[in-house]
Amino acid sequence: MEPAAARPGGVVASLTGADVSTPVTVAQLPTPYDVAETVTGPLDDRERGHLDVCEQALHGFRKSVVVAGKALEVISRGRLYRETHATFVEYLDDVWEIRKSQAYRMIEAWPVAVAVSPIGDINEGQARELGPVLKDYGQEAAVALYREVKELRGDRRVTAADLAEARAVLPPPTQLARPEQVRDVLTVAAAEGRAPRLAPPEPKVPAQAADEHQAHEAGRGNVSQDEVHEGAEAIATMEAALAQQRQIYDRVGGGVLKAALLYDPRRGEYLRHELRQYAHRTAHRMRGQQADDEAGT
């Protein structure tokens, strides 16, 4: 049977304001609503209009997880398929050739995509990783997570794997007092190596400058080409470490320590101890290498 979206859409324009000749937006879709299983009669004009606009949206569902997910939820909860199909699953299979699991993933994803849309569009995989954050921590935390991951990634593309890694280092919901804490949690996790995908990228040396420097070093006669490459990698490693140290210094300023000790004294004291320990270890390691260098001269 021909989908309703392919039929004339005069009722769509009158009920929803949607122009079926153009892509349907989320705002043009009706709010999802429930219809009891006992309702078996034909669709009324309002429902038929909803079915038309939802199916029009689904024609381009591969381009928009937001629109398709919301359209599917409207059809499912409103049982707008009941004139032609006994169940939602049969409707999905017959009309759209969509598996039930895929449809429900899109239904779960669209509220997340809408929440983060002011920051940027996301795909189904990214929305799937943000879904549990929205459910367990709330919308503000989910938006904060996506925003901070996007900022920490810089010019690098944000992937579902990045969001999964960020979600994995979040503390339990009861320990995340404010969404603003998400940034601190992710920054510290990146610095500690628990979220390496969020760490600053290694700085790139311009190709010409690198070639000239390598040629100069190799021309000394007492430095091998392998040592030149190792030295370049070491410089990049130290620059990345310095960038992380600066981030840590900026993040633990102000009243961070006082607030942490008030919120969770034991955890706050442990984190202070660890931060001091690693600061001392880093300083000792740098002094030790300097002493070794001086002893060798």
PDB file of C-alpha atoms in Angstrom:
ATOM      1  CA  MET A   1       0.000   0.000   0.000  1.00  0.00           C
ATOM      2  CA  GLU A   2       1.226   3.490  -0.827  1.00  0.00           C
ATOM      3  CA  PRO A   3       2.470   5.379   2.273  1.00  0.00           C
ATOM      4  CA  ALA A   4       0.337   8.286   3.364  1.00  0.00           C
ATOM      5  CA  ALA A   5       3.265  10.613   2.726  1.00  0.00           C
ATOM      6  CA  ALA A   6       2.980   9.902  -0.992  1.00  0.00           C
ATOM      7  CA  ARG A   7      -0.671  10.945  -1.086  1.00  0.00           C
ATOM      8  CA  PRO A   8      -1.885  14.544  -1.532  1.00  0.00           C
ATOM      9  CA  GLY A   9      -1.056  16.513   1.581  1.00  0.00           C
ATOM     10  CA  GLY A  10      -3.691  19.204   1.843  1.00  0.00           C
ATOM     11  CA  VAL A  11      -4.702  18.045   5.308  1.00  0.00           C
ATOM     12  CA  VAL A  12      -1.074  18.221   6.402  1.00  0.00           C
ATOM     13  CA  ALA A  13      -0.794  21.905   5.633  1.00  0.00           C
ATOM     14  CA  SER A  14      -4.081  22.691   7.365  1.00  0.00           C
ATOM     15  CA  LEU A  15      -3.297  20.736  10.545  1.00  0.00           C
ATOM     16  CA  THR A  16       0.454  21.138  10.974  1.00  0.00           C
ATOM     17  CA  GLY A  17       1.600  23.956   8.740  1.00  0.00           C
ATOM     18  CA  ALA A  18       4.127  21.598   7.158  1.00  0.00           C
ATOM     19  CA  ASP A  19       4.887  21.807   3.458  1.00  0.00           C
ATOM     20  CA  VAL A  20       5.298  18.204   2.308  1.00  0.00           C
ATOM     21  CA  SER A  21       7.312  19.325  -0.693  1.00  0.00           C
ATOM     22  CA  THR A  22      10.176  20.365   1.602  1.00  0.00           C
ATOM     23  CA  PRO A  23      12.024  18.507   4.399  1.00  0.00           C
ATOM     24  CA  VAL A  24      10.028  18.314   7.615  1.00  0.00           C
ATOM     25  CA  THR A  25      11.518  19.955  10.691  1.00  0.00           C
ATOM     26  CA  VAL A  26      11.163  18.823  14.301  1.00  0.00           C
ATOM     27  CA  ALA A  27       8.976  21.830  15.078  1.00  0.00           C
ATOM     28  CA  GLN A  28       6.491  20.768  12.391  1.00  0.00           C
ATOM     29  CA  LEU A  29       6.015  17.318  13.925  1.00  0.00           C
ATOM     30  CA  PRO A  30       3.271  16.888  16.539  1.00  0.00           C
ATOM     31  CA  THR A  31       4.081  16.160  20.155  1.00  0.00           C
ATOM     32  CA  PRO A  32       4.010  12.365  20.759  1.00  0.00           C
ATOM     33  CA  TYR A  33       0.813  11.177  22.436  1.00  0.00           C
ATOM     34  CA  ASP A  34      -0.704   7.843  23.513  1.00  0.00           C
ATOM     35  CA  VAL A  35      -3.770   6.149  22.055  1.00  0.00           C
ATOM     36  CA  ALA A  36      -5.301   3.197  23.906  1.00  0.00           C
ATOM     37  CA  GLU A  37      -5.132  -0.297  22.432  1.00  0.00           C
ATOM     38  CA  THR A  38      -8.927  -0.437  22.568  1.00  0.00           C
ATOM     39  CA  VAL A  39      -9.196   2.277  19.901  1.00  0.00           C
ATOM     40  CA  THR A  40      -9.638   0.419  16.609  1.00  0.00           C
ATOM     41  CA  GLY A  41     -11.575   2.888  14.493  1.00  0.00           C
ATOM     42  CA  PRO A  42     -10.275   4.740  11.435  1.00  0.00           C
ATOM     43  CA  LEU A  43      -7.972   7.712  11.825  1.00  0.00           C
ATOM     44  CA  ASP A  44      -9.676  11.067  12.122  1.00  0.00           C
ATOM     45  CA  ASP A  45      -8.529  14.071  10.097  1.00  0.00           C
ATOM     46  CA  ARG A  46      -6.142  15.184  12.831  1.00  0.00           C
ATOM     47  CA  GLU A  47      -4.506  11.763  13.113  1.00  0.00           C
ATOM     48  CA  ARG A  48      -4.331  11.367   9.359  1.00  0.00           C
ATOM     49  CA  GLY A  49      -2.555  14.696   9.148  1.00  0.00           C
ATOM     50  CA  HIS A  50      -0.097  13.549  11.798  1.00  0.00           C
ATOM     51  CA  LEU A  51       0.552  10.311   9.916  1.00  0.00           C
ATOM     52  CA  ASP A  52       1.107  12.208   6.669  1.00  0.00           C
ATOM     53  CA  VAL A  53       3.647  14.615   8.111  1.00  0.00           C
ATOM     54  CA  CYS A  54       5.451  11.875  10.066  1.00  0.00           C
ATOM     55  CA  GLU A  55       5.771   9.674   7.000  1.00  0.00           C
ATOM     56  CA  GLN A  56       6.978  12.644   4.992  1.00  0.00           C
ATOM     57  CA  ALA A  57       9.681  13.112   7.609  1.00  0.00           C
ATOM     58  CA  LEU A  58      10.608   9.442   7.441  1.00  0.00           C
ATOM     59  CA  HIS A  59      11.287   9.665   3.711  1.00  0.00           C
ATOM     60  CA  GLY A  60      14.440  11.521   4.642  1.00  0.00           C
ATOM     61  CA  PHE A  61      15.133   9.761   7.945  1.00  0.00           C
ATOM     62  CA  ARG A  62      18.669   8.781   7.014  1.00  0.00           C
ATOM     63  CA  LYS A  63      19.556  12.470   6.946  1.00  0.00           C
ATOM     64  CA  SER A  64      18.144  13.356  10.340  1.00  0.00           C
ATOM     65  CA  VAL A  65      18.025  11.168  13.420  1.00  0.00           C
ATOM     66  CA  VAL A  66      16.091  13.918  15.179  1.00  0.00           C
ATOM     67  CA  VAL A  67      13.227  14.165  12.714  1.00  0.00           C
ATOM     68  CA  ALA A  68      12.991  10.427  12.059  1.00  0.00           C
ATOM     69  CA  GLY A  69      13.099   9.496  15.735  1.00  0.00           C
ATOM     70  CA  LYS A  70      10.361  11.895  16.705  1.00  0.00           C
ATOM     71  CA  ALA A  71       8.226  10.877  13.708  1.00  0.00           C
ATOM     72  CA  LEU A  72       8.525   7.212  14.651  1.00  0.00           C
ATOM     73  CA  GLU A  73       7.549   7.936  18.247  1.00  0.00           C
ATOM     74  CA  VAL A  74       4.452   9.846  17.155  1.00  0.00           C
ATOM     75  CA  ILE A  75       3.364   6.994  14.871  1.00  0.00           C
ATOM     76  CA  SER A  76       4.122   4.333  17.493  1.00  0.00           C
ATOM     77  CA  ARG A  77       2.494   5.923  20.528  1.00  0.00           C
ATOM     78  CA  GLY A  78      -0.438   7.308  18.547  1.00  0.00           C
ATOM     79  CA  ARG A  79      -0.888   3.955  16.776  1.00  0.00           C
ATOM     80  CA  LEU A  80      -1.246   5.868  13.522  1.00  0.00           C
ATOM     81  CA  TYR A  81      -0.454   2.672  11.612  1.00  0.00           C
ATOM     82  CA  ARG A  82      -3.650   0.916  12.712  1.00  0.00           C
ATOM     83  CA  GLU A  83      -5.620   1.436   9.483  1.00  0.00           C
ATOM     84  CA  THR A  84      -3.173  -0.650   7.481  1.00  0.00           C
ATOM     85  CA  HIS A  85      -1.178  -2.727   9.980  1.00  0.00           C
ATOM     86  CA  ALA A  86      -1.916  -4.634  13.168  1.00  0.00           C
ATOM     87  CA  THR A  87       1.310  -3.711  14.942  1.00  0.00           C
ATOM     88  CA  PHE A  88       3.994  -1.052  14.821  1.00  0.00           C
ATOM     89  CA  VAL A  89       6.600  -3.706  14.026  1.00  0.00           C
ATOM     90  CA  GLU A  90       4.629  -4.896  10.993  1.00  0.00           C
ATOM     91  CA  TYR A  91       4.291  -1.295   9.845  1.00  0.00           C
ATOM     92  CA  LEU A  92       8.043  -0.724  10.182  1.00  0.00           C
ATOM     93  CA  ASP A  93       8.890  -3.860   8.251  1.00  0.00           C
ATOM     94  CA  ASP A  94       6.306  -3.428   5.501  1.00  0.00           C
ATOM     95  CA  VAL A  95       6.474   0.307   4.832  1.00  0.00           C
ATOM     96  CA  TRP A  96       9.984   1.357   5.836  1.00  0.00           C
ATOM     97  CA  GLU A  97      11.967  -1.903   6.072  1.00  0.00           C
ATOM     98  CA  ILE A  98      13.316  -0.788   9.438  1.00  0.00           C
ATOM     99  CA  ARG A  99      14.124  -3.261  12.203  1.00  0.00           C
ATOM    100  CA  LYS A 100      12.356  -2.758  15.524  1.00  0.00           C
ATOM    101  CA  SER A 101      15.662  -2.296  17.366  1.00  0.00           C
ATOM    102  CA  GLN A 102      16.785   0.383  14.925  1.00  0.00           C
ATOM    103  CA  ALA A 103      13.486   2.238  15.210  1.00  0.00           C
ATOM    104  CA  TYR A 104      13.607   2.316  18.996  1.00  0.00           C
ATOM    105  CA  ARG A 105      17.220   3.466  18.959  1.00  0.00           C
ATOM    106  CA  MET A 106      16.133   6.447  16.870  1.00  0.00           C
ATOM    107  CA  ILE A 107      13.184   7.095  19.177  1.00  0.00           C
ATOM    108  CA  GLU A 108      15.522   7.166  22.173  1.00  0.00           C
ATOM    109  CA  ALA A 109      18.040   9.340  20.338  1.00  0.00           C
ATOM    110  CA  TRP A 110      15.914  12.249  19.169  1.00  0.00           C
ATOM    111  CA  PRO A 111      15.432  14.010  22.561  1.00  0.00           C
ATOM    112  CA  VAL A 112      19.211  13.946  23.049  1.00  0.00           C
ATOM    113  CA  ALA A 113      19.843  15.338  19.587  1.00  0.00           C
ATOM    114  CA  VAL A 114      17.355  18.148  20.195  1.00  0.00           C
ATOM    115  CA  ALA A 115      19.005  18.983  23.523  1.00  0.00           C
ATOM    116  CA  VAL A 116      22.482  19.414  22.013  1.00  0.00           C
ATOM    117  CA  SER A 117      21.345  20.908  18.696  1.00  0.00           C
ATOM    118  CA  PRO A 118      22.322  24.482  19.696  1.00  0.00           C
ATOM    119  CA  ILE A 119      25.914  23.217  19.911  1.00  0.00           C
ATOM    120  CA  GLY A 120      25.900  21.010  16.829  1.00  0.00           C
ATOM    121  CA  ASP A 121      24.143  18.205  14.996  1.00  0.00           C
ATOM    122  CA  ILE A 122      24.866  14.651  16.112  1.00  0.00           C
ATOM    123  CA  ASN A 123      24.328  11.259  14.538  1.00  0.00           C
ATOM    124  CA  GLU A 124      22.583   8.208  15.950  1.00  0.00           C
ATOM    125  CA  GLY A 125      25.768   6.717  17.395  1.00  0.00           C
ATOM    126  CA  GLN A 126      26.644   9.903  19.263  1.00  0.00           C
ATOM    127  CA  ALA A 127      23.087  10.251  20.530  1.00  0.00           C
ATOM    128  CA  ARG A 128      23.180   6.657  21.774  1.00  0.00           C
ATOM    129  CA  GLU A 129      26.207   7.451  23.950  1.00  0.00           C
ATOM    130  CA  LEU A 130      24.616  10.624  25.322  1.00  0.00           C
ATOM    131  CA  GLY A 131      21.281   8.920  26.030  1.00  0.00           C
ATOM    132  CA  PRO A 132      22.304   7.347  29.368  1.00  0.00           C
ATOM    133  CA  VAL A 133      23.751  10.693  30.496  1.00  0.00           C
ATOM    134  CA  LEU A 134      20.447  12.409  29.729  1.00  0.00           C
ATOM    135  CA  LYS A 135      18.556   9.695  31.599  1.00  0.00           C
ATOM    136  CA  ASP A 136      20.812   9.418  34.670  1.00  0.00           C
ATOM    137  CA  TYR A 137      22.230  12.940  35.037  1.00  0.00           C
ATOM    138  CA  GLY A 138      19.691  15.168  33.288  1.00  0.00           C
ATOM    139  CA  GLN A 139      19.601  17.296  30.167  1.00  0.00           C
ATOM    140  CA  GLU A 140      21.992  19.985  31.406  1.00  0.00           C
ATOM    141  CA  ALA A 141      24.664  17.403  32.184  1.00  0.00           C
ATOM    142  CA  ALA A 142      24.239  15.724  28.786  1.00  0.00           C
ATOM    143  CA  VAL A 143      24.593  19.066  27.027  1.00  0.00           C
ATOM    144  CA  ALA A 144      27.602  19.944  29.189  1.00  0.00           C
ATOM    145  CA  LEU A 145      29.269  16.623  28.378  1.00  0.00           C
ATOM    146  CA  TYR A 146      28.884  17.104  24.636  1.00  0.00           C
ATOM    147  CA  ARG A 147      29.993  20.739  24.817  1.00  0.00           C
ATOM    148  CA  GLU A 148      33.109  19.962  26.853  1.00  0.00           C
ATOM    149  CA  VAL A 149      34.096  16.971  24.714  1.00  0.00           C
ATOM    150  CA  LYS A 150      33.713  19.145  21.632  1.00  0.00           C
ATOM    151  CA  GLU A 151      35.890  21.830  23.218  1.00  0.00           C
ATOM    152  CA  LEU A 152      38.546  19.397  24.420  1.00  0.00           C
ATOM    153  CA  ARG A 153      38.708  17.764  20.998  1.00  0.00           C
ATOM    154  CA  GLY A 154      39.358  21.149  19.398  1.00  0.00           C
ATOM    155  CA  ASP A 155      39.579  20.858  15.627  1.00  0.00           C
ATOM    156  CA  ARG A 156      39.253  17.081  15.814  1.00  0.00           C
ATOM    157  CA  ARG A 157      35.887  15.530  14.967  1.00  0.00           C
ATOM    158  CA  VAL A 158      33.804  14.336  17.922  1.00  0.00           C
ATOM    159  CA  THR A 159      32.925  10.648  17.582  1.00  0.00           C
ATOM    160  CA  ALA A 160      30.703   8.245  19.488  1.00  0.00           C
ATOM    161  CA  ALA A 161      33.886   6.686  20.914  1.00  0.00           C
ATOM    162  CA  ASP A 162      34.925  10.072  22.355  1.00  0.00           C
ATOM    163  CA  LEU A 163      31.554  10.452  24.068  1.00  0.00           C
ATOM    164  CA  ALA A 164      31.656   6.874  25.370  1.00  0.00           C
ATOM    165  CA  GLU A 165      35.067   7.502  26.918  1.00  0.00           C
ATOM    166  CA  ALA A 166      33.841  10.738  28.498  1.00  0.00           C
ATOM    167  CA  ARG A 167      30.721   9.055  29.865  1.00  0.00           C
ATOM    168  CA  ALA A 168      32.812   6.269  31.394  1.00  0.00           C
ATOM    169  CA  VAL A 169      34.785   8.662  33.629  1.00  0.00           C
ATOM    170  CA  LEU A 170      31.768  10.486  35.064  1.00  0.00           C
ATOM    171  CA  PRO A 171      31.245   9.970  38.797  1.00  0.00           C
ATOM    172  CA  PRO A 172      27.942   8.504  40.045  1.00  0.00           C
ATOM    173  CA  PRO A 173      25.000  10.898  39.566  1.00  0.00           C
ATOM    174  CA  THR A 174      24.832  11.554  43.318  1.00  0.00           C
ATOM    175  CA  GLN A 175      28.400  12.896  43.248  1.00  0.00           C
ATOM    176  CA  LEU A 176      27.872  15.278  40.345  1.00  0.00           C
ATOM    177  CA  ALA A 177      26.408  18.253  42.168  1.00  0.00           C
ATOM    178  CA  ARG A 178      26.316  20.611  39.182  1.00  0.00           C
ATOM    179  CA  PRO A 179      26.556  20.152  35.404  1.00  0.00           C
ATOM    180  CA  GLU A 180      29.460  22.625  35.453  1.00  0.00           C
ATOM    181  CA  GLN A 181      31.549  19.944  37.173  1.00  0.00           C
ATOM    182  CA  VAL A 182      31.599  17.912  33.964  1.00  0.00           C
ATOM    183  CA  ARG A 183      34.394  20.051  32.543  1.00  0.00           C
ATOM    184  CA  ASP A 184      36.620  19.533  35.569  1.00  0.00           C
ATOM    185  CA  VAL A 185      35.954  15.792  35.601  1.00  0.00           C
ATOM    186  CA  LEU A 186      36.870  15.408  31.929  1.00  0.00           C
ATOM    187  CA  THR A 187      39.928  17.658  32.122  1.00  0.00           C
ATOM    188  CA  VAL A 188      41.365  15.757  35.079  1.00  0.00           C
ATOM    189  CA  ALA A 189      40.570  12.397  33.461  1.00  0.00           C
ATOM    190  CA  ALA A 190      42.372  13.459  30.293  1.00  0.00           C
ATOM    191  CA  ALA A 191      45.398  14.656  32.272  1.00  0.00           C
ATOM    192  CA  GLU A 192      45.546  11.409  34.253  1.00  0.00           C
ATOM    193  CA  GLY A 193      45.353   9.291  31.113  1.00  0.00           C
ATOM    194  CA  ARG A 194      41.907   7.882  31.918  1.00  0.00           C
ATOM    195  CA  ALA A 195      40.425   9.658  28.895  1.00  0.00           C
ATOM    196  CA  PRO A 196      43.260   9.777  26.354  1.00  0.00           C
ATOM    197  CA  ARG A 197      40.947  10.676  23.476  1.00  0.00           C
ATOM    198  CA  LEU A 198      40.222  13.982  25.216  1.00  0.00           C
ATOM    199  CA  ALA A 199      43.859  14.910  25.801  1.00  0.00           C
ATOM    200  CA  PRO A 200      45.321  17.767  23.735  1.00  0.00           C
ATOM    201  CA  PRO A 201      46.807  16.577  20.442  1.00  0.00           C
ATOM    202  CA  GLU A 202      50.546  16.478  20.105  1.00  0.00           C
ATOM    203  CA  PRO A 203      51.758  19.723  18.522  1.00  0.00           C
ATOM    204  CA  LYS A 204      52.796  19.407  14.912  1.00  0.00           C
ATOM    205  CA  VAL A 205      56.091  20.842  13.757  1.00  0.00           C
ATOM    206  CA  PRO A 206      55.932  22.427  10.284  1.00  0.00           C
ATOM    207  CA  ALA A 207      57.356  19.958   7.777  1.00  0.00           C
ATOM    208  CA  GLN A 208      60.004  22.323   6.405  1.00  0.00           C
ATOM    209  CA  ALA A 209      61.232  23.333   9.863  1.00  0.00           C
ATOM    210  CA  ALA A 210      61.338  19.713  10.994  1.00  0.00           C
ATOM    211  CA  ASP A 211      63.310  18.652   7.927  1.00  0.00           C
ATOM    212  CA  GLU A 212      65.796  21.497   8.367  1.00  0.00           C
ATOM    213  CA  HIS A 213      66.233  20.722  12.067  1.00  0.00           C
ATOM    214  CA  GLN A 214      66.718  17.006  11.430  1.00  0.00           C
ATOM    215  CA  ALA A 215      69.239  17.700   8.691  1.00  0.00           C
ATOM    216  CA  HIS A 216      71.131  20.056  11.002  1.00  0.00           C
ATOM    217  CA  GLU A 217      71.204  17.558  13.873  1.00  0.00           C
ATOM    218  CA  ALA A 218      72.152  14.639  11.664  1.00  0.00           C
ATOM    219  CA  GLY A 219      74.924  16.736  10.154  1.00  0.00           C
ATOM    220  CA  ARG A 220      76.686  17.052  13.485  1.00  0.00           C
ATOM    221  CA  GLY A 221      78.172  13.628  13.001  1.00  0.00           C
ATOM    222  CA  ASN A 222      77.637  12.398  16.569  1.00  0.00           C
ATOM    223  CA  VAL A 223      73.819  12.173  16.419  1.00  0.00           C
ATOM    224  CA  SER A 224      72.124   9.359  14.515  1.00  0.00           C
ATOM    225  CA  GLN A 225      68.928   9.756  12.513  1.00  0.00           C
ATOM    226  CA  ASP A 226      67.107   7.538  15.035  1.00  0.00           C
ATOM    227  CA  GLU A 227      68.185   9.823  17.864  1.00  0.00           C
ATOM    228  CA  VAL A 228      66.897  12.814  15.921  1.00  0.00           C
ATOM    229  CA  HIS A 229      63.466  11.176  15.573  1.00  0.00           C
ATOM    230  CA  GLU A 230      63.430  10.183  19.252  1.00  0.00           C
ATOM    231  CA  GLY A 231      64.317  13.721  20.237  1.00  0.00           C
ATOM    232  CA  ALA A 232      61.509  15.182  18.136  1.00  0.00           C
ATOM    233  CA  GLU A 233      59.012  12.787  19.724  1.00  0.00           C
ATOM    234  CA  ALA A 234      60.327  13.666  23.184  1.00  0.00           C
ATOM    235  CA  ILE A 235      59.813  17.385  22.555  1.00  0.00           C
ATOM    236  CA  ALA A 236      56.236  16.740  21.407  1.00  0.00           C
ATOM    237  CA  THR A 237      55.591  14.616  24.506  1.00  0.00           C
ATOM    238  CA  MET A 238      56.898  17.305  26.852  1.00  0.00           C
ATOM    239  CA  GLU A 239      54.889  20.027  25.119  1.00  0.00           C
ATOM    240  CA  ALA A 240      51.711  17.961  25.468  1.00  0.00           C
ATOM    241  CA  ALA A 241      52.514  17.316  29.150  1.00  0.00           C
ATOM    242  CA  LEU A 242      53.089  21.030  29.704  1.00  0.00           C
ATOM    243  CA  ALA A 243      49.708  21.844  28.150  1.00  0.00           C
ATOM    244  CA  GLN A 244      48.050  19.381  30.523  1.00  0.00           C
ATOM    245  CA  GLN A 245      49.908  20.838  33.509  1.00  0.00           C
ATOM    246  CA  ARG A 246      48.658  24.293  32.615  1.00  0.00           C
ATOM    247  CA  GLN A 247      45.101  22.993  32.376  1.00  0.00           C
ATOM    248  CA  ILE A 248      45.382  21.369  35.797  1.00  0.00           C
ATOM    249  CA  TYR A 249      46.811  24.544  37.317  1.00  0.00           C
ATOM    250  CA  ASP A 250      43.952  26.618  35.900  1.00  0.00           C
ATOM    251  CA  ARG A 251      41.292  24.135  37.023  1.00  0.00           C
ATOM    252  CA  VAL A 252      42.317  23.712  40.655  1.00  0.00           C
ATOM    253  CA  GLY A 253      42.488  27.421  41.399  1.00  0.00           C
ATOM    254  CA  GLY A 254      39.932  29.547  43.204  1.00  0.00           C
ATOM    255  CA  GLY A 255      37.718  27.747  45.684  1.00  0.00           C
ATOM    256  CA  VAL A 256      37.912  24.296  44.104  1.00  0.00           C
ATOM    257  CA  LEU A 257      39.728  22.664  47.024  1.00  0.00           C
ATOM    258  CA  LYS A 258      37.491  24.227  49.662  1.00  0.00           C
ATOM    259  CA  ALA A 259      34.334  23.203  47.807  1.00  0.00           C
ATOM    260  CA  ALA A 260      35.631  19.660  47.286  1.00  0.00           C
ATOM    261  CA  LEU A 261      36.467  19.221  50.978  1.00  0.00           C
ATOM    262  CA  LEU A 262      33.029  20.469  51.984  1.00  0.00           C
ATOM    263  CA  TYR A 263      31.250  18.185  49.521  1.00  0.00           C
ATOM    264  CA  ASP A 264      33.253  14.997  50.151  1.00  0.00           C
ATOM    265  CA  PRO A 265      36.100  15.456  52.674  1.00  0.00           C
ATOM    266  CA  ARG A 266      37.594  11.991  52.216  1.00  0.00           C
ATOM    267  CA  ARG A 267      37.597  12.066  48.429  1.00  0.00           C
ATOM    268  CA  GLY A 268      38.692  15.703  48.375  1.00  0.00           C
ATOM    269  CA  GLU A 269      41.649  15.005  50.668  1.00  0.00           C
ATOM    270  CA  TYR A 270      42.644  11.980  48.609  1.00  0.00           C
ATOM    271  CA  LEU A 271      42.582  13.992  45.382  1.00  0.00           C
ATOM    272  CA  ARG A 272      44.610  16.797  46.964  1.00  0.00           C
ATOM    273  CA  HIS A 273      47.187  14.271  48.135  1.00  0.00           C
ATOM    274  CA  GLU A 274      47.411  12.655  44.690  1.00  0.00           C
ATOM    275  CA  LEU A 275      47.739  15.998  42.909  1.00  0.00           C
ATOM    276  CA  ARG A 276      50.563  17.037  45.227  1.00  0.00           C
ATOM    277  CA  GLN A 277      52.279  13.672  44.871  1.00  0.00           C
ATOM    278  CA  TYR A 278      52.255  13.775  41.095  1.00  0.00           C
ATOM    279  CA  ALA A 279      53.404  17.390  41.086  1.00  0.00           C
ATOM    280  CA  HIS A 280      56.379  16.424  43.292  1.00  0.00           C
ATOM    281  CA  ARG A 281      57.137  13.360  41.193  1.00  0.00           C
ATOM    282  CA  THR A 282      57.098  15.386  37.999  1.00  0.00           C
ATOM    283  CA  ALA A 283      59.403  18.009  39.499  1.00  0.00           C
ATOM    284  CA  HIS A 284      61.751  15.299  40.810  1.00  0.00           C
ATOM    285  CA  ARG A 285      61.834  13.563  37.448  1.00  0.00           C
ATOM    286  CA  MET A 286      62.711  16.789  35.670  1.00  0.00           C
ATOM    287  CA  ARG A 287      65.443  17.575  38.227  1.00  0.00           C
ATOM    288  CA  GLY A 288      66.794  14.048  37.930  1.00  0.00           C
ATOM    289  CA  GLN A 289      67.133  14.259  34.163  1.00  0.00           C
ATOM    290  CA  GLN A 290      68.812  17.652  34.447  1.00  0.00           C
ATOM    291  CA  ALA A 291      71.301  16.235  36.962  1.00  0.00           C
ATOM    292  CA  ASP A 292      72.023  13.298  34.664  1.00  0.00           C
ATOM    293  CA  ASP A 293      72.627  15.679  31.773  1.00  0.00           C
ATOM    294  CA  GLU A 294      74.987  17.835  33.848  1.00  0.00           C
ATOM    295  CA  ALA A 295      76.881  14.787  35.106  1.00  0.00           C
ATOM    296  CA  GLY A 296      77.429  13.620  31.555  1.00  0.00           C
ATOM    297  CA  THR A 297      78.998  16.895  30.408  1.00  0.00           C
TER     298      THR A 297
END
